[in-house]
Coordinates of C-alpha atoms and ligand atoms in Angstrom, one line a residue:
Chain A
M1 CA -9.3 8.7 0.5
K2 CA -8.7 10.5 3.8
P3 CA -6.1 9.1 6.3
A4 CA -7.4 7.9 9.7
P5 CA -6.6 10.1 12.8
F6 CA -3.1 10.0 14.3
A7 CA -0.9 12.0 16.7
Y8 CA 2.0 13.9 15.2
H9 CA 5.5 14.1 16.6
R10 CA 8.3 16.2 15.3
P11 CA 11.5 15.5 17.2
T12 CA 14.6 17.5 16.3
T13 CA 17.3 15.2 17.7
L14 CA 18.2 11.6 17.0
D15 CA 18.0 10.8 20.7
A16 CA 14.5 12.2 21.0
T17 CA 13.5 10.2 17.9
L18 CA 14.8 7.0 19.3
R19 CA 13.1 7.5 22.6
L20 CA 9.8 8.3 20.9
L21 CA 10.2 5.2 18.7
A22 CA 10.8 3.0 21.7
E23 CA 7.8 4.4 23.4
L24 CA 5.4 4.6 20.5
A25 CA 6.3 1.7 18.2
P26 CA 4.4 -0.7 20.4
Q27 CA 1.4 1.6 20.1
E28 CA 1.4 1.6 16.3
G29 CA 3.8 4.4 16.0
R30 CA 5.7 4.8 12.7
V31 CA 8.5 6.8 11.2
L32 CA 7.4 9.4 8.6
A33 CA 10.3 10.2 6.2
G34 CA 9.4 11.5 2.7
G35 CA 5.8 10.3 3.1
Q36 CA 5.7 9.3 -0.6
S37 CA 4.7 5.7 0.2
L38 CA 3.3 6.1 3.7
A39 CA 0.9 9.0 2.8
P40 CA -0.8 7.0 -0.1
M41 CA -1.0 3.9 2.1
M42 CA -2.7 6.0 4.8
A43 CA -5.1 7.5 2.2
F44 CA -6.1 4.0 1.1
R45 CA -6.2 3.1 4.8
L46 CA -3.8 0.2 4.1
A47 CA -1.8 1.8 6.9
R48 CA -3.4 3.3 10.1
P49 CA -0.6 4.3 12.4
A50 CA -1.7 5.9 15.7
H51 CA 1.4 8.0 15.9
L52 CA 3.7 9.4 13.2
I53 CA 7.2 10.3 14.2
D54 CA 8.3 12.8 11.5
I55 CA 12.1 12.7 11.0
N56 CA 12.2 15.7 8.6
A57 CA 13.3 18.1 11.3
V58 CA 15.9 15.8 12.9
A59 CA 19.4 17.3 12.8
G60 CA 22.3 15.2 11.4
L61 CA 20.4 12.9 9.1
N62 CA 21.2 14.7 5.8
G63 CA 24.7 13.4 5.5
L64 CA 25.8 12.3 2.0
A65 CA 29.6 11.8 2.1
V66 CA 32.4 9.4 1.3
R67 CA 34.0 7.6 4.3
E68 CA 36.2 4.5 4.4
R69 CA 35.7 3.8 0.6
G70 CA 32.0 3.9 0.9
L71 CA 29.2 6.4 0.2
R72 CA 27.1 7.1 3.3
V73 CA 23.5 8.0 2.7
G74 CA 21.7 9.4 5.7
A75 CA 18.0 8.9 6.4
G76 CA 17.2 12.5 5.4
V77 CA 18.7 12.2 1.9
R78 CA 16.1 12.6 -0.8
H79 CA 15.9 10.8 -4.2
A80 CA 16.4 14.2 -6.0
E81 CA 19.9 14.6 -4.6
F82 CA 21.1 11.9 -6.9
H83 CA 19.9 13.6 -10.1
R84 CA 23.5 14.7 -10.6
P85 CA 26.4 12.4 -9.6
V86 CA 27.0 12.7 -5.9
V87 CA 30.5 11.1 -6.0
D88 CA 33.2 10.9 -8.7
G89 CA 33.5 7.6 -10.6
P90 CA 31.0 4.9 -11.7
L91 CA 28.9 4.9 -8.5
G92 CA 27.8 8.5 -8.9
V93 CA 26.9 8.0 -12.6
M94 CA 25.1 4.8 -11.8
L95 CA 22.9 6.3 -9.1
A96 CA 22.2 9.4 -11.4
S97 CA 21.1 7.1 -14.2
I98 CA 18.9 4.9 -12.0
V99 CA 17.2 7.7 -10.0
R100 CA 15.3 8.9 -13.1
H101 CA 13.3 5.6 -13.1
I102 CA 12.0 6.3 -9.6
A103 CA 8.5 7.7 -9.6
H104 CA 8.3 11.4 -10.9
Y105 CA 10.2 14.5 -10.3
P106 CA 7.9 16.0 -7.5
I107 CA 7.9 12.7 -5.7
R108 CA 11.7 12.5 -5.9
M109 CA 11.8 16.0 -4.2
R110 CA 10.4 14.4 -1.0
G111 CA 11.0 10.6 -1.1
T112 CA 14.2 9.4 0.7
F113 CA 16.8 6.8 -0.2
C114 CA 16.5 5.1 3.2
G115 CA 12.7 5.3 3.2
S116 CA 12.7 3.3 -0.1
L117 CA 14.8 0.6 1.6
A118 CA 12.6 0.6 4.8
H119 CA 9.5 0.4 2.7
A120 CA 10.9 -2.5 0.7
D121 CA 8.7 -2.6 -2.3
P122 CA 10.0 -5.5 -4.4
A123 CA 10.2 -3.2 -7.4
A124 CA 12.1 -0.3 -5.7
E125 CA 15.2 0.7 -7.6
W126 CA 17.2 1.6 -4.6
C127 CA 16.5 -1.8 -3.1
V128 CA 18.0 -3.5 -6.2
V129 CA 21.1 -1.2 -6.0
A130 CA 21.5 -2.1 -2.3
V131 CA 21.5 -5.8 -2.8
T132 CA 23.5 -5.8 -6.0
L133 CA 26.3 -3.8 -4.4
D134 CA 26.1 -5.6 -1.0
A135 CA 25.4 -2.3 0.8
E136 CA 25.5 -2.2 4.6
L137 CA 22.4 -0.8 6.3
V138 CA 22.8 0.9 9.7
A139 CA 19.8 0.5 12.1
V140 CA 19.7 2.4 15.4
G141 CA 17.4 2.0 18.4
I142 CA 17.7 3.0 22.1
K143 CA 19.5 -0.2 22.7
G144 CA 22.2 0.6 20.2
E145 CA 23.3 0.3 16.6
R146 CA 23.6 -2.7 14.3
V147 CA 24.8 -3.1 10.7
I148 CA 22.7 -5.3 8.5
P149 CA 24.0 -6.6 5.2
A150 CA 21.6 -5.8 2.4
A151 CA 21.3 -9.5 1.6
G152 CA 19.8 -10.1 5.1
F153 CA 17.6 -7.0 5.1
F154 CA 14.7 -7.7 2.8
R155 CA 12.2 -10.4 4.1
G156 CA 9.2 -10.1 1.8
P157 CA 7.1 -7.5 0.0
M158 CA 7.1 -4.5 2.4
E159 CA 8.9 -6.5 5.0
T160 CA 12.4 -6.1 6.4
T161 CA 14.5 -7.3 9.3
L162 CA 14.3 -3.8 10.9
E163 CA 12.6 -3.9 14.3
P164 CA 9.6 -1.6 14.7
D165 CA 11.5 0.6 17.2
E166 CA 14.6 0.9 15.0
L167 CA 15.4 3.7 12.6
L168 CA 17.3 3.0 9.4
C169 CA 19.7 5.9 9.9
E170 CA 22.2 5.3 7.1
A171 CA 23.0 3.2 4.0
R172 CA 26.6 2.5 3.1
L173 CA 27.3 1.8 -0.6
P174 CA 30.8 0.6 -1.6
L175 CA 32.6 2.9 -4.1
L176 CA 33.2 1.3 -7.4
P177 CA 36.7 1.1 -9.1
D178 CA 37.0 3.5 -12.1
D179 CA 37.1 0.6 -14.6
T180 CA 33.7 -0.8 -13.4
R181 CA 31.2 -1.3 -16.1
F182 CA 27.5 -1.3 -15.3
G183 CA 24.1 -1.4 -17.0
F184 CA 20.6 -1.0 -15.8
A185 CA 17.3 -1.8 -17.5
E186 CA 13.7 -1.9 -16.4
F187 CA 10.4 -2.4 -18.0
S188 CA 7.2 -0.5 -17.0
R189 CA 4.1 0.4 -19.1
R190 CA 4.2 4.1 -18.2
A191 CA 6.9 6.4 -17.2
G192 CA 7.2 6.6 -13.4
D193 CA 5.2 3.4 -12.7
Y194 CA 6.8 0.7 -10.5
A195 CA 8.6 -1.6 -12.9
Q196 CA 7.4 -5.1 -13.8
A197 CA 11.0 -6.2 -14.0
M198 CA 14.4 -4.6 -13.6
A199 CA 18.0 -5.7 -13.7
L200 CA 21.3 -4.2 -12.7
A201 CA 24.6 -5.6 -14.0
V202 CA 28.0 -4.7 -12.6
L203 CA 31.1 -6.2 -14.4
H204 CA 34.8 -6.2 -14.1
L205 CA 37.0 -7.1 -17.0
E206 CA 40.6 -8.1 -17.2
G207 CA 41.9 -8.1 -20.7
T208 CA 39.1 -9.5 -22.8
L209 CA 37.5 -11.6 -20.0
I210 CA 34.9 -10.9 -17.4
T211 CA 36.5 -11.6 -14.0
A212 CA 33.7 -10.5 -11.7
A213 CA 30.0 -10.2 -12.2
R214 CA 27.1 -9.0 -10.2
V215 CA 23.5 -9.3 -11.5
G216 CA 20.7 -8.0 -9.3
L217 CA 17.0 -8.3 -10.0
G218 CA 14.0 -6.4 -8.8
G219 CA 10.2 -6.5 -9.3
V220 CA 10.3 -10.1 -10.3
E221 CA 10.4 -11.9 -6.9
A222 CA 9.1 -11.1 -3.4
V223 CA 12.5 -9.6 -2.6
P224 CA 15.3 -8.1 -4.7
R225 CA 18.4 -10.2 -4.9
R226 CA 21.5 -11.1 -6.8
V227 CA 21.3 -14.2 -9.0
A228 CA 24.3 -16.4 -8.6
A229 CA 23.2 -18.6 -11.4
A230 CA 23.7 -15.8 -13.9
E231 CA 26.8 -14.4 -12.3
T232 CA 28.8 -17.7 -12.4
I233 CA 28.0 -18.1 -16.1
L234 CA 29.5 -14.7 -16.9
E235 CA 32.8 -15.2 -15.0
G236 CA 35.7 -16.1 -17.2
E237 CA 33.7 -15.4 -20.4
V238 CA 34.2 -13.0 -23.2
P239 CA 31.5 -10.3 -23.0
G240 CA 29.0 -10.4 -25.8
A241 CA 25.6 -11.6 -27.0
E242 CA 26.4 -15.3 -26.5
A243 CA 27.5 -15.1 -22.8
F244 CA 24.8 -12.5 -22.1
N245 CA 22.1 -14.6 -23.5
A246 CA 23.2 -17.6 -21.5
A247 CA 23.3 -15.5 -18.3
A248 CA 19.9 -14.0 -19.0
A249 CA 18.4 -17.4 -19.6
A250 CA 19.9 -18.7 -16.3
A251 CA 18.4 -15.7 -14.4
A252 CA 15.0 -16.2 -16.0
A253 CA 15.1 -19.9 -15.0
A254 CA 16.3 -19.3 -11.5
I255 CA 13.5 -17.0 -10.3
E256 CA 10.2 -17.7 -8.5
P257 CA 8.2 -15.1 -10.4
L258 CA 5.7 -12.8 -8.7
Q259 CA 2.3 -12.9 -10.4
D260 CA -0.2 -10.1 -10.8
P261 CA -3.1 -9.4 -13.1
Q262 CA -0.8 -7.6 -15.6
T263 CA 2.1 -10.0 -15.5
D264 CA 1.8 -13.8 -15.2
A265 CA 4.8 -16.0 -14.4
Q266 CA 5.8 -16.8 -17.9
Y267 CA 5.7 -13.1 -19.0
R268 CA 7.7 -12.2 -16.0
R269 CA 10.4 -14.8 -16.9
E270 CA 10.5 -13.4 -20.4
L271 CA 10.8 -9.8 -19.0
T272 CA 13.6 -11.0 -16.7
H273 CA 15.5 -12.5 -19.6
A274 CA 15.1 -9.3 -21.6
M275 CA 16.1 -7.0 -18.8
V276 CA 19.2 -9.0 -17.8
Y277 CA 20.3 -9.1 -21.4
R278 CA 19.8 -5.4 -21.9
A279 CA 21.5 -4.5 -18.6
L280 CA 24.5 -6.6 -19.6
M281 CA 24.6 -5.1 -23.1
R282 CA 24.5 -1.6 -21.6
A283 CA 27.4 -2.6 -19.3
C284 CA 29.5 -3.8 -22.3
P285 CA 28.1 -2.6 -25.5
P286 CA 29.4 -4.3 -28.6
P287 CA 32.0 -2.1 -30.4
G288 CA 30.3 0.5 -32.6
A289 CA 26.9 0.1 -31.0
Q290 CA 24.8 3.2 -30.1
R291 CA 24.1 2.1 -26.6
Chain B
M1 CA -11.2 12.5 15.6
S2 CA -7.8 13.4 16.9
E3 CA -6.7 16.5 18.7
R4 CA -6.4 19.7 16.6
V5 CA -3.1 21.4 16.5
E6 CA -2.2 25.0 15.6
V7 CA -0.3 25.6 12.4
T8 CA 0.5 28.7 10.5
L9 CA 0.9 28.2 6.7
S10 CA 2.7 30.8 4.6
I11 CA 1.0 30.8 1.2
N12 CA 1.9 33.2 -1.5
G13 CA 3.5 35.5 1.0
R14 CA 0.5 35.6 3.4
D15 CA 0.2 33.9 6.7
Y16 CA -2.8 31.6 7.4
P17 CA -3.1 30.7 11.1
L18 CA -5.1 27.4 11.3
R19 CA -6.3 24.8 13.8
L20 CA -6.5 21.4 12.2
E21 CA -6.1 17.7 12.7
P22 CA -2.7 16.3 11.9
R23 CA -4.3 14.0 9.3
R24 CA -5.3 16.9 7.1
T25 CA -3.1 17.0 4.1
L26 CA -1.5 20.1 2.8
L27 CA -3.9 19.9 -0.1
D28 CA -7.0 19.8 2.1
A29 CA -5.7 22.7 4.1
I30 CA -4.9 24.9 1.1
R31 CA -8.3 24.2 -0.5
D32 CA -10.7 23.9 2.5
E33 CA -9.1 25.9 5.3
C34 CA -7.5 28.6 3.3
G35 CA -10.1 28.7 0.5
L36 CA -7.5 28.6 -2.3
T37 CA -9.3 26.3 -4.6
G38 CA -7.0 26.8 -7.6
T39 CA -4.9 23.9 -6.5
H40 CA -6.9 20.9 -7.7
M41 CA -7.7 17.6 -6.1
G42 CA -7.5 14.5 -8.3
C43 CA -6.4 11.2 -7.1
E44 CA -5.2 12.0 -3.5
H45 CA -2.5 9.4 -3.7
G46 CA 0.3 10.9 -5.7
V47 CA -0.4 9.7 -9.2
C48 CA -2.0 12.6 -11.1
G49 CA -0.1 15.7 -10.1
A50 CA -3.2 18.0 -10.1
C51 CA -2.3 19.1 -6.6
T52 CA 1.3 20.2 -7.4
V53 CA 2.4 23.3 -5.4
L54 CA 5.8 24.8 -4.7
L55 CA 7.3 24.2 -1.2
D56 CA 10.3 26.4 -0.7
G57 CA 10.6 26.5 -4.5
Q58 CA 10.3 22.7 -5.0
P59 CA 7.4 21.3 -6.9
I60 CA 5.7 18.7 -4.7
R61 CA 2.5 16.7 -4.4
A62 CA 0.3 18.5 -1.8
C63 CA -1.7 15.4 -1.3
L64 CA 1.3 13.5 0.0
M65 CA 2.2 15.8 2.8
F66 CA 0.4 16.7 6.0
A67 CA -0.3 20.3 6.6
V68 CA 1.4 20.3 10.0
Q69 CA 4.6 19.4 8.2
A70 CA 4.6 22.6 6.1
E71 CA 4.9 25.0 9.1
G72 CA 7.7 27.4 8.4
A73 CA 7.9 26.7 4.7
A74 CA 7.1 29.1 1.9
I75 CA 4.3 27.7 -0.1
R76 CA 3.3 29.0 -3.6
T77 CA 0.1 28.0 -5.3
I78 CA -1.4 28.9 -8.7
E79 CA -3.0 32.0 -7.1
G80 CA 0.5 33.3 -6.5
L81 CA 1.9 33.0 -10.0
A82 CA 0.8 36.2 -11.6
A83 CA 1.9 39.6 -10.4
G84 CA -1.4 41.5 -10.4
D85 CA -2.6 41.3 -14.0
A86 CA 0.8 40.3 -15.3
L87 CA 0.9 36.5 -16.0
N88 CA 4.1 34.7 -15.5
P89 CA 6.0 33.4 -18.6
V90 CA 4.7 29.8 -18.3
Q91 CA 1.1 31.0 -18.0
R92 CA 1.5 33.2 -21.1
A93 CA 3.1 30.3 -23.0
F94 CA 0.2 28.0 -22.1
I95 CA -2.2 30.5 -23.6
A96 CA 0.0 31.2 -26.7
H97 CA 0.5 27.5 -27.5
H98 CA -2.9 26.2 -26.5
G99 CA -1.6 24.1 -23.6
V100 CA -5.0 24.2 -21.9
Q101 CA -8.2 22.3 -22.8
C102 CA -10.6 21.5 -19.9
G103 CA -8.1 23.1 -17.5
F104 CA -8.3 20.5 -14.7
C105 CA -4.6 19.6 -14.9
T106 CA -3.5 23.1 -15.7
P107 CA -2.6 24.5 -12.2
G108 CA -0.5 21.4 -11.5
F109 CA 1.4 21.7 -14.8
L110 CA 2.0 25.4 -14.3
M111 CA 3.4 24.9 -10.8
L112 CA 5.5 22.0 -12.0
A113 CA 6.9 23.9 -14.9
T114 CA 7.5 27.1 -13.0
G115 CA 9.3 25.2 -10.3
V116 CA 11.5 23.2 -12.6
L117 CA 12.4 26.1 -14.9
A118 CA 13.5 28.2 -11.9
R119 CA 15.5 25.4 -10.2
D120 CA 17.1 23.9 -13.3
P121 CA 17.2 26.4 -16.3
D122 CA 19.9 24.2 -17.9
I123 CA 17.6 21.2 -18.1
S124 CA 17.9 19.1 -21.3
D125 CA 15.0 18.5 -23.6
D126 CA 14.9 14.8 -22.7
E127 CA 14.8 15.7 -19.0
L128 CA 12.1 18.3 -19.6
R129 CA 9.9 15.7 -21.3
E130 CA 10.5 13.3 -18.5
V131 CA 9.5 15.9 -15.9
L132 CA 6.3 16.7 -17.8
S133 CA 5.3 13.0 -17.7
S134 CA 4.9 13.6 -13.9
N135 CA 1.4 14.9 -14.2
L136 CA -1.6 13.5 -16.0
C137 CA -3.6 15.4 -18.7
R138 CA -6.5 13.6 -20.2
C139 CA -7.2 16.2 -22.9
T140 CA -4.3 17.8 -24.7
G141 CA -2.2 14.8 -25.6
Y142 CA 0.7 16.6 -24.0
Q143 CA 2.2 18.0 -27.2
N144 CA 1.0 21.6 -26.7
I145 CA 2.1 21.5 -23.0
V146 CA 5.6 20.4 -24.0
T147 CA 5.6 23.1 -26.7
A148 CA 4.5 25.8 -24.2
V149 CA 7.0 24.8 -21.6
R150 CA 9.8 24.8 -24.2
A151 CA 8.8 28.3 -25.3
A152 CA 8.8 29.5 -21.7
L153 CA 12.2 28.0 -21.2
A154 CA 13.5 29.7 -24.4
E155 CA 12.1 33.0 -23.2
L156 CA 13.8 32.5 -19.8
R157 CA 17.1 31.7 -21.4
G158 CA 16.9 34.5 -23.8
G159 CA 16.1 36.9 -21.0
A160 CA 19.0 35.7 -18.9
A161 CA 21.5 35.9 -21.8
Ligands
FAD1 C1 3.0 7.7 -7.8 C2 4.2 7.1 -7.2 C3 5.1 6.3 -7.9 C4 6.2 5.8 -7.3 N1 7.0 5.0 -8.1 C5 8.1 4.5 -7.5 C6 9.1 3.8 -8.3 O1 8.9 3.6 -9.5 N2 10.2 3.2 -7.7 C7 10.4 3.4 -6.3 O2 11.4 2.9 -5.8 N3 9.5 4.1 -5.6 C8 8.4 4.6 -6.1 N4 7.5 5.3 -5.3 C9 7.8 5.4 -3.9 C10 8.8 6.5 -3.5 O3 10.1 6.2 -4.0 C11 8.9 6.6 -1.9 O4 9.6 7.8 -1.7 C12 9.6 5.5 -1.2 O5 9.1 4.3 -1.4 C13 9.5 5.7 0.3 O6 10.4 6.7 0.8 P1 9.8 7.8 1.7 O7 11.0 8.6 2.3 O8 8.8 8.6 1.0 O9 9.2 7.0 3.0 P2 7.8 7.1 3.7 O10 6.7 7.1 2.8 O11 7.9 8.2 4.7 O12 7.9 5.7 4.5 C14 7.7 4.5 3.9 C15 7.8 3.4 5.0 O13 9.1 3.2 5.4 C16 9.2 3.6 6.8 N5 10.4 4.4 6.9 C17 10.8 5.4 6.2 N6 12.0 5.9 6.5 C18 12.5 5.1 7.5 C19 13.7 5.0 8.2 N7 14.7 5.9 8.0 N8 13.8 4.1 9.2 C20 12.8 3.2 9.5 N9 11.6 3.2 8.8 C21 11.5 4.1 7.8 C22 8.0 4.3 7.2 O14 7.6 4.1 8.5 C23 7.0 3.7 6.2 O15 6.5 2.4 6.7 C24 6.4 5.9 -5.9 C25 5.5 6.7 -5.1 C26 4.4 7.3 -5.8 C27 3.5 8.1 -4.9
FES2 S1 -4.3 14.7 -6.1 FE1 -2.2 14.8 -5.5 S2 -1.2 13.7 -7.1 FE2 -3.4 13.4 -7.5
FES3 S1 -6.5 20.0 -20.1 FE1 -8.0 18.6 -19.4 S2 -6.8 17.3 -18.2 FE2 -5.3 18.5 -19.0

């Protein structure tokens, strides 16, 4: 349970970080952000980086601000900052309600938003938020900057389209109009565990009809994604048990479920159905319902 | 083995100049290099919370941080909770409400609770229960731990009012 040896680097500027990454990534160098996934992987020796480039002292990465109708989350921003809404309106409330599902309080003190995305666990809550809202992810390297749409970022479990010498320096989440309705649901056996299935639903209504729907899934397939099959069923419908059940069934049918010893394919489909249904119900609770 | 580096850790107000490998976790350094064995080692991968310490007032898992990263931070461990013989309110509440059985998890819970109550005295009861689910206890069934921390919080609020 002890990590293998490595050399430690603690740059203080973005420039120095990118130069170190360019030089050391080919020699098994890696970014160290919150360390809440990397340190356990190193303890298990699932990861044996020869160099760690610690970004905790890098100036300018802690930005958390609204610009051009988007929330910009810098690479230094930790999960715990979302415990209270960071922006007015539905986005801040959404992030504050979802962050409580990520690991535990002391882990949220250290782990970062961007580190979660870069780590790309299929059941990471922030990854589901990023794909559901079509976030833009900003990667920088010594050769320059590129903006990667969330839908093109996740490639497989713990695999992204970031290059080894690139830093994910910012995530940009679109602000949500005030009348946006959202609901989130996840299932895990114990508080703080990675979920076996989760769903995020984001709806817009005009009058009594749903005019736009986003349904994102995590923990059920190799990568988090939106499920068009469920979204198209909802558009133009009256919100309620009937439409929500149909959408949940479509989502459950559309997936290629991950399988693990706790959760076989059939169980995961059933969990997917239940999570999508609950997320939609939380977005649009029937009149008089508790929640 | 990799090259050793010089690090000074500030723990409970005292400086510990050390030479260690970067791969040594903060937990290893606190226990083995500084001899402060009140911080316990359980899983070493972030699950159990036995290793919880305060880093600049924030409860963190000492097994998920490398000691070299803690240079310049104020670290507080279980040895730094009491002022002489005067136990802190959370320690007293754990005794009064029988929040301790075998005691293995206790330092971690005391640091967690002390950190959270100081940072967030307005915490709701639901949030408090959620926070206390961060650490594992195999003995008490949690109920007395929850009762103890609630009592410490009530004392803190009463004192502040
Ligand atoms: C017990 C436990 C339970 C957990 N439960 C959950 C959970 O329920 N849900 C959840 O989402 N997470 C969970 N986590 C993981 C936690 O959220 C991590 O904080 C997160 O996955 C990684 O963020 P980090 O900043 O700690 O990254 P690190 O651990 O520092 O890095 C993780 C990986 O990403 C790379 N990386 C990090 N930042 C960048 C960057 N800016 N640019 C490029 N590469 C980068 C690193 O090189 C490394 O490969 C849990 C962790 C533990 C220990
Ligand atoms: S020893 Fe650190 S969490 Fe278990
Ligand atoms: S008192 Fe024994 S593990 Fe908690």
